[in-house]
């Protein structure tokens, strides 16, 4: 039984604690940590775990064999480095860190330690819909991909959510999954700012249209609209030389009543991607004893952050910004 310590007991942290406690085979949560002690105490009731307010003490706990980092992205780097030093396996929710520089610190520390410890929580790769799109693309039946049209829509976000977060907290999912889908690398980034919705605030341009171009010339547009109000609406269509592949939407019934036809749109990621989280976390637990990481690594986290940095720069400049990876992929990750 893998004994897990969870850092961060907010929305995603509690969701993972419930998952590890009630659904995942082969793991149990033995410790939880949050800077807000009350949050940690509430979360500990789910799994009867020890409570910490200092994440480094949780990592040092001898009973904790593996660590889940589910604090905000800006707080990931320190526990990642501490867990690497302690030689403990880590599942780190996306983003690995909010800048490429911080991600590179983690990559360098993991390579120097010589042990494969870090998995990054890019769970869209485990989603059935994205996997079906990838299977169709890899079949070769539709020719080469030319364009991708995507949306990442939230019903609403809090007032602490700002313009750069649309990249490193939200679009980071598309940044990782889309180059994986088309098996290509990114070359340049641009951000177009449409008229701002009345539901936004002074620190947030919402919606945003993010444009990515890959080295093979595939052009990707991602509409990020985090106050769309109507639901949590994730779409992805790949237009190829011999056809177009659209990711299926969640299967809900179509209801005919009172001369109206209606169906359901999810309202958050916890429902929309419930199965993907389950598959991702069960796979991480099942493979916790293996020498290498089978899922997205710290290097994937760094690559995503390099593109995120370029998109954040493009938000400011309004120009097409190059996406340049400073270092070659270490043999450690090959
Ligand atoms: N894979 C996915 O689809 C999703 C991933 N996430 C990721 O999960 C992480 C947490 O997101 P949410 O739960 O939505 O945030 P949240 O704001 O609801 O919760 C964060 C929690 O971490 C605590 N915290 C802050 N600094 C901390 C520290 N240094 N040590 C321990 N706890 C600390 C806060 O007190 C809060 O309880 C983020 O990295 C986010 O990107 C969130 C939602 C969906
Ligand atoms: O990871 C997530 C969620 O999956 C939502 O899709 C994003 O919009 C949110 O900002 C982020 O935390």
Tab-separated table of N, CA, C and O in Angstrom, residues 186-282:
chain	number	residue	atom	x	y	z
A	186	UNK	N	6.654	23.299	-30.566
A	186	UNK	CA	6.142	24.649	-30.839
A	186	UNK	C	7.275	25.537	-31.361
A	186	UNK	O	8.430	25.385	-30.981
A	187	UNK	N	6.881	26.490	-32.210
A	187	UNK	CA	7.860	27.418	-32.792
A	187	UNK	C	7.587	28.859	-32.373
A	187	UNK	O	8.503	29.622	-32.102
A	188	UNK	N	6.306	29.265	-32.355
A	188	UNK	CA	6.007	30.669	-32.012
A	188	UNK	C	4.631	30.796	-31.361
A	188	UNK	O	3.790	29.893	-31.477
A	189	UNK	N	4.454	31.949	-30.689
A	189	UNK	CA	3.216	32.193	-29.927
A	189	UNK	C	2.717	33.604	-30.157
A	189	UNK	O	3.526	34.534	-30.343
A	190	UNK	N	1.405	33.786	-30.160
A	190	UNK	CA	0.796	35.101	-30.289
A	190	UNK	C	-0.504	35.105	-29.497
A	190	UNK	O	-1.144	34.061	-29.352
A	191	UNK	N	-0.871	36.265	-28.954
A	191	UNK	CA	-2.134	36.362	-28.209
A	191	UNK	C	-2.928	37.560	-28.744
A	191	UNK	O	-2.399	38.660	-28.863
A	192	UNK	N	-4.187	37.298	-29.099
A	192	UNK	CA	-5.091	38.365	-29.551
A	192	UNK	C	-6.116	38.612	-28.448
A	192	UNK	O	-6.668	37.661	-27.881
A	193	UNK	N	-6.331	39.889	-28.123
A	193	UNK	CA	-7.253	40.241	-27.052
A	193	UNK	C	-8.555	40.804	-27.637
A	193	UNK	O	-8.577	41.949	-28.102
A	194	UNK	N	-9.625	40.017	-27.642
A	194	UNK	CA	-10.919	40.530	-28.123
A	194	UNK	C	-11.498	41.546	-27.128
A	194	UNK	O	-10.915	41.813	-26.070
A	195	UNK	N	-12.666	42.050	-27.433
A	195	UNK	CA	-13.411	42.903	-26.499
A	195	UNK	C	-13.549	42.179	-25.152
A	195	UNK	O	-13.781	40.961	-25.121
A	196	UNK	N	-13.375	42.888	-24.060
A	196	UNK	CA	-13.388	42.275	-22.725
A	196	UNK	C	-14.826	42.119	-22.228
A	196	UNK	O	-15.629	43.064	-22.317
A	197	UNK	N	-15.150	40.933	-21.713
A	197	UNK	CA	-16.494	40.695	-21.191
A	197	UNK	C	-16.758	41.553	-19.956
A	197	UNK	O	-15.845	41.821	-19.164
A	198	UNK	N	-18.022	41.932	-19.767
A	198	UNK	CA	-18.381	42.739	-18.588
A	198	UNK	C	-18.190	41.955	-17.293
A	198	UNK	O	-18.149	42.520	-16.201
A	199	UNK	N	-18.049	40.621	-17.397
A	199	UNK	CA	-17.878	39.787	-16.196
A	199	UNK	C	-16.425	39.688	-15.756
A	199	UNK	O	-16.121	38.997	-14.789
A	200	UNK	N	-15.513	40.367	-16.473
A	200	UNK	CA	-14.106	40.321	-16.080
A	200	UNK	C	-13.820	41.419	-15.048
A	200	UNK	O	-14.732	42.039	-14.510
A	201	UNK	N	-12.514	41.632	-14.741
A	201	UNK	CA	-12.142	42.696	-13.797
A	201	UNK	C	-10.845	43.350	-14.266
A	201	UNK	O	-10.234	42.900	-15.236
A	202	UNK	N	-10.369	44.336	-13.550
A	202	UNK	CA	-9.277	45.185	-14.045
A	202	UNK	C	-7.976	44.428	-14.302
A	202	UNK	O	-7.170	44.837	-15.123
A	203	UNK	N	-7.764	43.293	-13.628
A	203	UNK	CA	-6.493	42.561	-13.781
A	203	UNK	C	-6.601	41.428	-14.800
A	203	UNK	O	-5.688	40.617	-14.939
A	204	UNK	N	-7.736	41.326	-15.482
A	204	UNK	CA	-7.930	40.160	-16.366
A	204	UNK	C	-8.498	40.558	-17.722
A	204	UNK	O	-9.590	41.114	-17.809
A	205	UNK	N	-7.704	40.268	-18.775
A	205	UNK	CA	-8.238	40.322	-20.137
A	205	UNK	C	-8.964	38.999	-20.394
A	205	UNK	O	-8.341	37.942	-20.409
A	206	UNK	N	-10.263	39.073	-20.597
A	206	UNK	CA	-11.048	37.849	-20.806
A	206	UNK	C	-12.159	38.151	-21.789
A	206	UNK	O	-12.900	39.112	-21.570
A	207	UNK	N	-12.260	37.418	-22.903
A	207	UNK	CA	-11.503	36.242	-23.350
A	207	UNK	C	-10.154	36.595	-23.980
A	207	UNK	O	-9.838	37.781	-24.153
A	208	UNK	N	-9.383	35.541	-24.300
A	208	UNK	CA	-8.127	35.685	-25.040
A	208	UNK	C	-8.102	34.618	-26.135
A	208	UNK	O	-8.630	33.532	-25.942
A	209	UNK	N	-7.504	34.968	-27.272
A	209	UNK	CA	-7.285	33.969	-28.331
A	209	UNK	C	-5.785	33.732	-28.427
A	209	UNK	O	-5.014	34.663	-28.719
A	210	UNK	N	-5.359	32.514	-28.121
A	210	UNK	CA	-3.935	32.184	-28.128
A	210	UNK	C	-3.619	31.400	-29.399
A	210	UNK	O	-4.289	30.424	-29.723
A	211	UNK	N	-2.592	31.872	-30.125
A	211	UNK	CA	-2.200	31.240	-31.388
A	211	UNK	C	-0.824	30.621	-31.231
A	211	UNK	O	0.110	31.271	-30.776
A	212	UNK	N	-0.721	29.343	-31.590
A	212	UNK	CA	0.562	28.641	-31.545
A	212	UNK	C	0.861	28.070	-32.921
A	212	UNK	O	-0.051	27.611	-33.619
A	213	UNK	N	2.115	28.161	-33.323
A	213	UNK	CA	2.550	27.558	-34.576
A	213	UNK	C	3.613	26.516	-34.249
A	213	UNK	O	4.503	26.780	-33.433
A	214	UNK	N	3.510	25.335	-34.855
A	214	UNK	CA	4.502	24.292	-34.582
A	214	UNK	C	5.619	24.333	-35.628
A	214	UNK	O	5.499	25.004	-36.663
A	215	UNK	N	6.676	23.582	-35.363
A	215	UNK	CA	7.834	23.593	-36.265
A	215	UNK	C	7.479	23.023	-37.643
A	215	UNK	O	8.072	23.393	-38.653
A	216	UNK	N	6.447	22.146	-37.690
A	216	UNK	CA	6.042	21.604	-38.999
A	216	UNK	C	4.995	22.495	-39.669
A	216	UNK	O	4.455	22.153	-40.722
A	217	UNK	N	4.628	23.613	-39.020
A	217	UNK	CA	3.706	24.575	-39.623
A	217	UNK	C	2.262	24.409	-39.218
A	217	UNK	O	1.380	25.108	-39.726
A	218	UNK	N	1.972	23.505	-38.280
A	218	UNK	CA	0.587	23.359	-37.812
A	218	UNK	C	0.195	24.619	-37.029
A	218	UNK	O	0.936	25.080	-36.170
A	219	UNK	N	-0.972	25.178	-37.383
A	219	UNK	CA	-1.443	26.397	-36.707
A	219	UNK	C	-2.589	26.057	-35.761
A	219	UNK	O	-3.544	25.382	-36.147
A	220	UNK	N	-2.450	26.521	-34.513
A	220	UNK	CA	-3.390	26.178	-33.440
A	220	UNK	C	-3.995	27.461	-32.878
A	220	UNK	O	-3.265	28.419	-32.594
A	221	UNK	N	-5.337	27.493	-32.767
A	221	UNK	CA	-5.954	28.611	-32.049
A	221	UNK	C	-6.718	28.058	-30.836
A	221	UNK	O	-7.433	27.060	-30.944
A	222	UNK	N	-6.484	28.694	-29.707
A	222	UNK	CA	-7.151	28.292	-28.458
A	222	UNK	C	-7.895	29.505	-27.902
A	222	UNK	O	-7.280	30.505	-27.559
A	223	UNK	N	-9.230	29.402	-27.871
A	223	UNK	CA	-10.024	30.436	-27.222
A	223	UNK	C	-10.067	30.145	-25.727
A	223	UNK	O	-10.545	29.092	-25.323
A	224	UNK	N	-9.505	31.032	-24.931
A	224	UNK	CA	-9.561	30.894	-23.469
A	224	UNK	C	-10.529	31.952	-22.953
A	224	UNK	O	-10.315	33.138	-23.095
A	225	UNK	N	-11.650	31.456	-22.405
A	225	UNK	CA	-12.729	32.359	-21.967
A	225	UNK	C	-13.176	31.872	-20.583
A	225	UNK	O	-13.873	30.872	-20.467
A	226	UNK	N	-12.702	32.517	-19.525
A	226	UNK	CA	-12.868	31.943	-18.189
A	226	UNK	C	-14.053	32.520	-17.418
A	226	UNK	O	-14.267	32.179	-16.255
A	227	UNK	N	-14.816	33.400	-18.094
A	227	UNK	CA	-16.092	33.887	-17.525
A	227	UNK	C	-17.194	33.743	-18.561
A	227	UNK	O	-18.010	34.654	-18.765
A	228	UNK	N	-17.279	32.575	-19.182
A	228	UNK	CA	-18.259	32.381	-20.272
A	228	UNK	C	-19.662	32.187	-19.746
A	228	UNK	O	-20.632	32.260	-20.493
A	229	UNK	N	-19.787	31.899	-18.479
A	229	UNK	CA	-21.052	31.776	-17.738
A	229	UNK	C	-21.809	30.483	-18.024
A	229	UNK	O	-22.380	29.888	-17.113
A	230	UNK	N	-21.852	29.999	-19.295
A	230	UNK	CA	-22.771	28.889	-19.600
A	230	UNK	C	-22.252	27.515	-19.182
A	230	UNK	O	-23.018	26.552	-19.106
A	231	UNK	N	-20.939	27.383	-18.896
A	231	UNK	CA	-20.490	26.046	-18.481
A	231	UNK	C	-19.002	25.874	-18.646
A	231	UNK	O	-18.273	26.815	-18.992
A	232	UNK	N	-18.546	24.645	-18.340
A	232	UNK	CA	-17.124	24.296	-18.485
A	232	UNK	C	-17.017	23.537	-19.800
A	232	UNK	O	-17.428	22.391	-19.901
A	233	UNK	N	-16.503	24.263	-20.832
A	233	UNK	CA	-16.674	23.789	-22.217
A	233	UNK	C	-15.323	23.663	-22.902
A	233	UNK	O	-14.687	24.649	-23.249
A	234	UNK	N	-14.873	22.406	-23.051
A	234	UNK	CA	-13.545	22.118	-23.591
A	234	UNK	C	-13.721	21.470	-24.961
A	234	UNK	O	-14.386	20.431	-25.075
A	235	UNK	N	-13.187	22.078	-26.000
A	235	UNK	CA	-13.330	21.529	-27.352
A	235	UNK	C	-11.977	21.455	-28.050
A	235	UNK	O	-11.071	22.250	-27.737
A	236	UNK	N	-11.875	20.481	-28.962
A	236	UNK	CA	-10.632	20.345	-29.732
A	236	UNK	C	-10.982	19.698	-31.075
A	236	UNK	O	-11.579	18.624	-31.102
A	237	UNK	N	-10.673	20.400	-32.166
A	237	UNK	CA	-10.882	19.834	-33.504
A	237	UNK	C	-9.573	19.920	-34.266
A	237	UNK	O	-8.930	20.978	-34.294
A	238	UNK	N	-9.178	18.798	-34.868
A	238	UNK	CA	-7.956	18.758	-35.665
A	238	UNK	C	-8.346	18.650	-37.136
A	238	UNK	O	-9.018	17.686	-37.545
A	239	UNK	N	-7.943	19.644	-37.935
A	239	UNK	CA	-8.252	19.640	-39.368
A	239	UNK	C	-7.037	19.094	-40.106
A	239	UNK	O	-5.938	19.646	-39.984
A	240	UNK	N	-7.240	17.975	-40.815
A	240	UNK	CA	-6.133	17.305	-41.501
A	240	UNK	C	-6.299	17.405	-43.017
A	240	UNK	O	-7.311	17.893	-43.517
A	241	UNK	N	-5.312	16.841	-43.723
A	241	UNK	CA	-5.327	16.904	-45.200
A	241	UNK	C	-6.538	16.148	-45.781
A	241	UNK	O	-7.133	16.562	-46.761
A	242	UNK	N	-6.933	15.045	-45.125
A	242	UNK	CA	-8.002	14.191	-45.680
A	242	UNK	C	-9.186	14.044	-44.743
A	242	UNK	O	-9.885	13.034	-44.769
A	243	UNK	N	-9.368	15.031	-43.866
A	243	UNK	CA	-10.518	14.906	-42.968
A	243	UNK	C	-10.330	15.761	-41.729
A	243	UNK	O	-9.271	16.338	-41.524
A	244	UNK	N	-11.360	15.832	-40.902
A	244	UNK	CA	-11.295	16.607	-39.649
A	244	UNK	C	-11.733	15.703	-38.506
A	244	UNK	O	-12.680	14.909	-38.652
A	245	UNK	N	-11.029	15.808	-37.376
A	245	UNK	CA	-11.293	14.947	-36.213
A	245	UNK	C	-11.694	15.830	-35.047
A	245	UNK	O	-10.910	16.666	-34.594
A	246	UNK	N	-12.945	15.718	-34.600
A	246	UNK	CA	-13.420	16.545	-33.501
A	246	UNK	C	-13.557	15.705	-32.245
A	246	UNK	O	-14.195	14.634	-32.283
A	247	UNK	N	-12.963	16.145	-31.173
A	247	UNK	CA	-13.047	15.415	-29.907
A	247	UNK	C	-14.515	15.316	-29.473
A	247	UNK	O	-15.251	16.321	-29.540
A	248	UNK	N	-14.972	14.118	-29.072
A	248	UNK	CA	-16.366	13.965	-28.649
A	248	UNK	C	-16.637	14.755	-27.368
A	248	UNK	O	-15.771	14.902	-26.522
A	249	UNK	N	-17.872	15.293	-27.268
A	249	UNK	CA	-18.274	15.986	-26.040
A	249	UNK	C	-18.789	14.933	-25.049
A	249	UNK	O	-19.155	13.821	-25.440
A	250	UNK	N	-18.820	15.255	-23.761
A	250	UNK	CA	-19.334	14.292	-22.774
A	250	UNK	C	-20.733	13.831	-23.160
A	250	UNK	O	-21.540	14.615	-23.663
A	251	UNK	N	-21.017	12.553	-22.953
A	251	UNK	CA	-22.286	11.965	-23.398
A	251	UNK	C	-23.368	12.191	-22.346
A	251	UNK	O	-23.390	11.545	-21.296
A	252	UNK	N	-24.256	13.132	-22.602
A	252	UNK	CA	-25.436	13.356	-21.755
A	252	UNK	C	-26.676	13.153	-22.621
A	252	UNK	O	-26.622	13.361	-23.828
A	253	UNK	N	-27.819	12.764	-22.021
A	253	UNK	CA	-29.044	12.549	-22.822
A	253	UNK	C	-29.571	13.850	-23.410
A	253	UNK	O	-29.358	14.931	-22.853
A	254	UNK	N	-30.239	13.754	-24.556
A	254	UNK	CA	-30.946	14.893	-25.157
A	254	UNK	C	-32.412	14.773	-24.732
A	254	UNK	O	-33.055	13.766	-25.002
A	255	UNK	N	-32.884	15.767	-24.026
A	255	UNK	CA	-34.232	15.717	-23.442
A	255	UNK	C	-35.199	16.564	-24.281
A	255	UNK	O	-34.931	17.735	-24.531
A	256	UNK	N	-36.301	15.930	-24.739
A	256	UNK	CA	-37.369	16.654	-25.458
A	256	UNK	C	-38.538	16.849	-24.511
A	256	UNK	O	-39.102	15.862	-24.003
A	257	UNK	N	-38.887	18.115	-24.236
A	257	UNK	CA	-39.991	18.386	-23.309
A	257	UNK	C	-40.492	19.803	-23.562
A	257	UNK	O	-39.682	20.711	-23.789
A	258	UNK	N	-41.839	19.953	-23.560
A	258	UNK	CA	-42.421	21.308	-23.708
A	258	UNK	C	-41.867	22.015	-24.939
A	258	UNK	O	-41.441	23.173	-24.873
A	259	UNK	N	-41.796	21.276	-26.023
A	259	UNK	CA	-41.375	21.817	-27.321
A	259	UNK	C	-39.945	22.353	-27.286
A	259	UNK	O	-39.572	23.266	-28.038
A	260	UNK	N	-39.159	21.754	-26.349
A	260	UNK	CA	-37.756	22.168	-26.303
A	260	UNK	C	-36.864	20.945	-26.295
A	260	UNK	O	-37.247	19.880	-25.807
A	261	UNK	N	-35.659	21.080	-26.832
A	261	UNK	CA	-34.648	20.015	-26.819
A	261	UNK	C	-33.474	20.511	-25.981
A	261	UNK	O	-32.924	21.579	-26.255
A	262	UNK	N	-33.099	19.748	-24.924
A	262	UNK	CA	-31.997	20.240	-24.075
A	262	UNK	C	-31.062	19.102	-23.700
A	262	UNK	O	-31.430	17.926	-23.738
A	263	UNK	N	-29.829	19.448	-23.333
A	263	UNK	CA	-28.870	18.483	-22.798
A	263	UNK	C	-28.055	19.194	-21.727
A	263	UNK	O	-28.390	20.300	-21.327
A	264	UNK	N	-26.979	18.556	-21.248
A	264	UNK	CA	-26.228	19.087	-20.114
A	264	UNK	C	-24.836	19.519	-20.549
A	264	UNK	O	-24.203	18.848	-21.376
A	265	UNK	N	-24.353	20.598	-19.992
A	265	UNK	CA	-22.950	21.005	-20.142
A	265	UNK	C	-22.333	20.959	-18.743
A	265	UNK	O	-22.929	21.486	-17.792
A	266	UNK	N	-21.185	20.310	-18.617
A	266	UNK	CA	-20.526	20.278	-17.305
A	266	UNK	C	-20.241	21.695	-16.818
A	266	UNK	O	-20.174	22.641	-17.604
A	267	UNK	N	-20.023	21.846	-15.513
A	267	UNK	CA	-19.741	23.183	-14.971
A	267	UNK	C	-18.363	23.276	-14.320
A	267	UNK	O	-17.981	24.341	-13.849
A	268	UNK	N	-17.636	22.163	-14.273
A	268	UNK	CA	-16.262	22.261	-13.740
A	268	UNK	C	-15.424	21.075	-14.224
A	268	UNK	O	-15.938	20.093	-14.760
A	269	UNK	N	-14.104	21.192	-14.004
A	269	UNK	CA	-13.176	20.169	-14.491
A	269	UNK	C	-13.292	18.889	-13.687
A	269	UNK	O	-12.968	17.813	-14.173
A	270	UNK	N	-13.751	18.987	-12.436
A	270	UNK	CA	-13.788	17.797	-11.575
A	270	UNK	C	-14.769	16.758	-12.109
A	270	UNK	O	-14.538	15.562	-12.020
A	271	UNK	N	-15.865	17.242	-12.704
A	271	UNK	CA	-16.829	16.324	-13.336
A	271	UNK	C	-16.384	16.001	-14.760
A	271	UNK	O	-16.305	14.843	-15.161
A	272	UNK	N	-16.025	17.051	-15.529
A	272	UNK	CA	-15.689	16.861	-16.945
A	272	UNK	C	-14.544	15.874	-17.129
A	272	UNK	O	-14.558	15.077	-18.055
A	273	UNK	N	-13.554	15.910	-16.228
A	273	UNK	CA	-12.369	15.062	-16.410
A	273	UNK	C	-12.193	14.047	-15.286
A	273	UNK	O	-11.094	13.539	-15.043
A	274	UNK	N	-13.331	13.711	-14.615
A	274	UNK	CA	-13.271	12.758	-13.496
A	274	UNK	C	-12.569	11.452	-13.894
A	274	UNK	O	-11.660	10.997	-13.204
A	275	UNK	N	-12.957	10.879	-15.001
A	275	UNK	CA	-12.366	9.603	-15.413
A	275	UNK	C	-10.881	9.756	-15.738
A	275	UNK	O	-10.071	8.872	-15.443
A	276	UNK	N	-10.516	10.877	-16.331
A	276	UNK	CA	-9.106	11.105	-16.684
A	276	UNK	C	-8.248	11.187	-15.433
A	276	UNK	O	-7.163	10.595	-15.355
A	277	UNK	N	-8.737	11.903	-14.403
A	277	UNK	CA	-7.993	11.975	-13.129
A	277	UNK	C	-7.850	10.564	-12.543
A	277	UNK	O	-6.779	10.184	-12.050
A	278	UNK	N	-8.939	9.797	-12.578
A	278	UNK	CA	-8.903	8.443	-11.993
A	278	UNK	C	-7.861	7.568	-12.703
A	278	UNK	O	-7.047	6.895	-12.057
A	279	UNK	N	-7.861	7.604	-14.026
A	279	UNK	CA	-6.915	6.779	-14.799
A	279	UNK	C	-5.482	7.244	-14.531
A	279	UNK	O	-4.579	6.435	-14.282
A	280	UNK	N	-5.303	8.550	-14.544
A	280	UNK	CA	-3.964	9.154	-14.326
A	280	UNK	C	-3.401	8.758	-12.957
A	280	UNK	O	-2.266	8.288	-12.850
A	281	UNK	N	-4.220	8.907	-11.909
A	281	UNK	CA	-3.717	8.652	-10.551
A	281	UNK	C	-3.534	7.153	-10.294
A	281	UNK	O	-2.539	6.733	-9.692
A	282	UNK	N	-4.460	6.335	-10.811
A	282	UNK	CA	-4.286	4.885	-10.646
A	282	UNK	C	-3.013	4.413	-11.363
A	282	UNK	O	-2.252	3.593	-10.821
